[in-house]
Amino acid sequence: MARGRSAGGRDFSARGTLLGGVLLVAAALLASGCGRVIRAERPVQVTPRPVEVVEGEGVFRLTARVPYWMPGEEPGGETGEGTVAGMKAVGEAFVELLTPCFGQPPVRAERLPERGGIRFEICDTLDAGAYCLEVTREGIGIRSGDAAGAFYAVQTLRQLLPPAAFSPGGPVRAVEIPEVRIVDRPCMAYRGLMLDVARHFFTVDEVKRTIDLMALHKMNVFHWHLTDDQGWRIEIRRYPELTRVGSVRRRTLIGKDPGGEYDESCRYDETPYGGYYTQEQIREVVDYAARRFITVIPEIEFPGHAVAALASYPWLSCTGELYEVRQTWDIDDRVFCPGRESTFEFIEGVLSEVLELFPSEYIHIGGDECPTKMWARCGHCQARMRTEGIDDLRGLQGYATARVERFLQAHGRQLIGWDEILESGVTPTAVVMSWRGTEGGVRAARQGNRVVMSPSTYCYFDYYQTEDTASEPLAWGGCLPLEKVYAFDPYEGLDERERACVLGVQANLWTEYIPDFGQAQYMLLPRLSALAEVGWSLDRKDPADYRRRLARLARCYDAAGFHYARHGFGE
Ligand code: ACM
Ligand code: ZN
């Protein structure tokens, strides 16, 4: 139902013929040894910043004929089932990277070449995610602690290839890569990005592109915000009304949400707006992400941000009234009723299907911004409080969260919630996502809970990127320039023991004011590169060096066709 996304009447058959012709010409040029030679670019500039980069004087000449070798499937070379599957994904990423340069895929070697070529190797002495990439005049060696490390090395290789190798202009005969030794490893285990697809919907292809840009930045957790007041976006077979009713809002507020009461002056786009992912599409995205070493964490909001669910099944609310899917952006008082047993049957039914689709250890259940007004007036909620000995309304949220956590744990999963879950008596096993500053995260780490740091002050990419808001597309508010993201220290105020509780960092893209994917990229890039460097290179951050590397990274964005903001480039 998303607007304006039809492919229109393009003539794909004509394109197919044209493509065939281009490929023939390319093959002929290659056979005759023609084509461009793309010279190496120096200095080597890689973002996020590696641990060590030592550049030599020479170059390696990469051509389509250089074979690459992968461990895993050869007799005697097994590295474990997970690694074989992982290295297959690395091989795919490698082929996908080089094919556009040469107009043909690189060749895979049958056996380890005596010398030269491109060799991948798994090495016990390196940590998970770590790698060492060596380019010599003879070839490229990639040693890594695991398949993820090899994948990150391929992303680094992407940045070593001159962007001209990807530009139109006929097939490339050879690409020069500078002689270099790069040692690298991630500082933080969790390097996340959240995309809100409830306020505005993004197609499967757009979600995959988001995952592509995460992969380029060596990020590894995609937090998918799938449900909210303004739309339910995941097919749940037990509860078909969630998508039949809950995925469509009748109209959408135009311009800035005034908050509070909505009066005659509010204007609406009267076009119904909707969209959701089928379970098949969800599996496709989870698999696409896994092949890029990215875990997808789903978020199903509970007990607040529930209007789309209540509009689908009115018996989920305290009053049972019939609601519409919300059309404005403010916090809503209408939330799930934790007094009724049927609410828990519902959420467990939903989560049962969610767990089938998402193999992630962590499942996000929201927990933020949940008003308790309805509960105060609800006989079911009051009865629940009496029988459970709960003496304040926040405690009722704590009860609901703990019940969901028990359900998740019984299925071998861990609960993540926004930092409000701390206020309602959090269990020691819940993971706290700190968004209202880092205070919640600090408090949680002090009491031993695991934490993801995602404070709005440093990580909310729906904020403006400059003070000059008049020249920007409408945004949520605030101001979060690139330099500020870069300056984020997720460990501030924590001692050694508490730091160990911080899993990592996450950028959040809420999309109330982001109606399309072009704008989403504009809000994400290049700020995502700054947060990626916080997560990957925290112990070696250097703002001046980052600025120098940014111009090179932007050319990588150009080569990959990503849209980005130019504030960080002095433009
Ligand atoms: C949030 O921004 N409400 C987590
Ligand atoms: Zn109730």
PDB file of N, CA and C and ligand atoms in Angstrom, residues 318 337 378 381, ligand 2:
ATOM      1  N   CYS A 318      -8.036  -1.724  27.624  1.00  0.00           N
ATOM      2  CA  CYS A 318      -8.774  -1.729  28.891  1.00  0.00           C
ATOM      3  C   CYS A 318     -10.270  -1.535  28.673  1.00  0.00           C
ATOM      4  N   CYS A 337      -3.936  -3.830  27.789  1.00  0.00           N
ATOM      5  CA  CYS A 337      -4.447  -4.012  29.156  1.00  0.00           C
ATOM      6  C   CYS A 337      -3.744  -5.210  29.802  1.00  0.00           C
ATOM      7  N   CYS A 378      -9.216   0.913  35.074  1.00  0.00           N
ATOM      8  CA  CYS A 378      -9.637  -0.388  34.534  1.00  0.00           C
ATOM      9  C   CYS A 378      -9.818  -1.416  35.653  1.00  0.00           C
ATOM     10  N   CYS A 381      -7.281  -4.274  35.448  1.00  0.00           N
ATOM     11  CA  CYS A 381      -5.924  -3.880  35.891  1.00  0.00           C
ATOM     12  C   CYS A 381      -5.883  -3.749  37.412  1.00  0.00           C
TER      13      CYS A 381
HETATM   14 ZN    ZN B   2      -6.747  -2.767  31.890  1.00  0.00          ZN
END
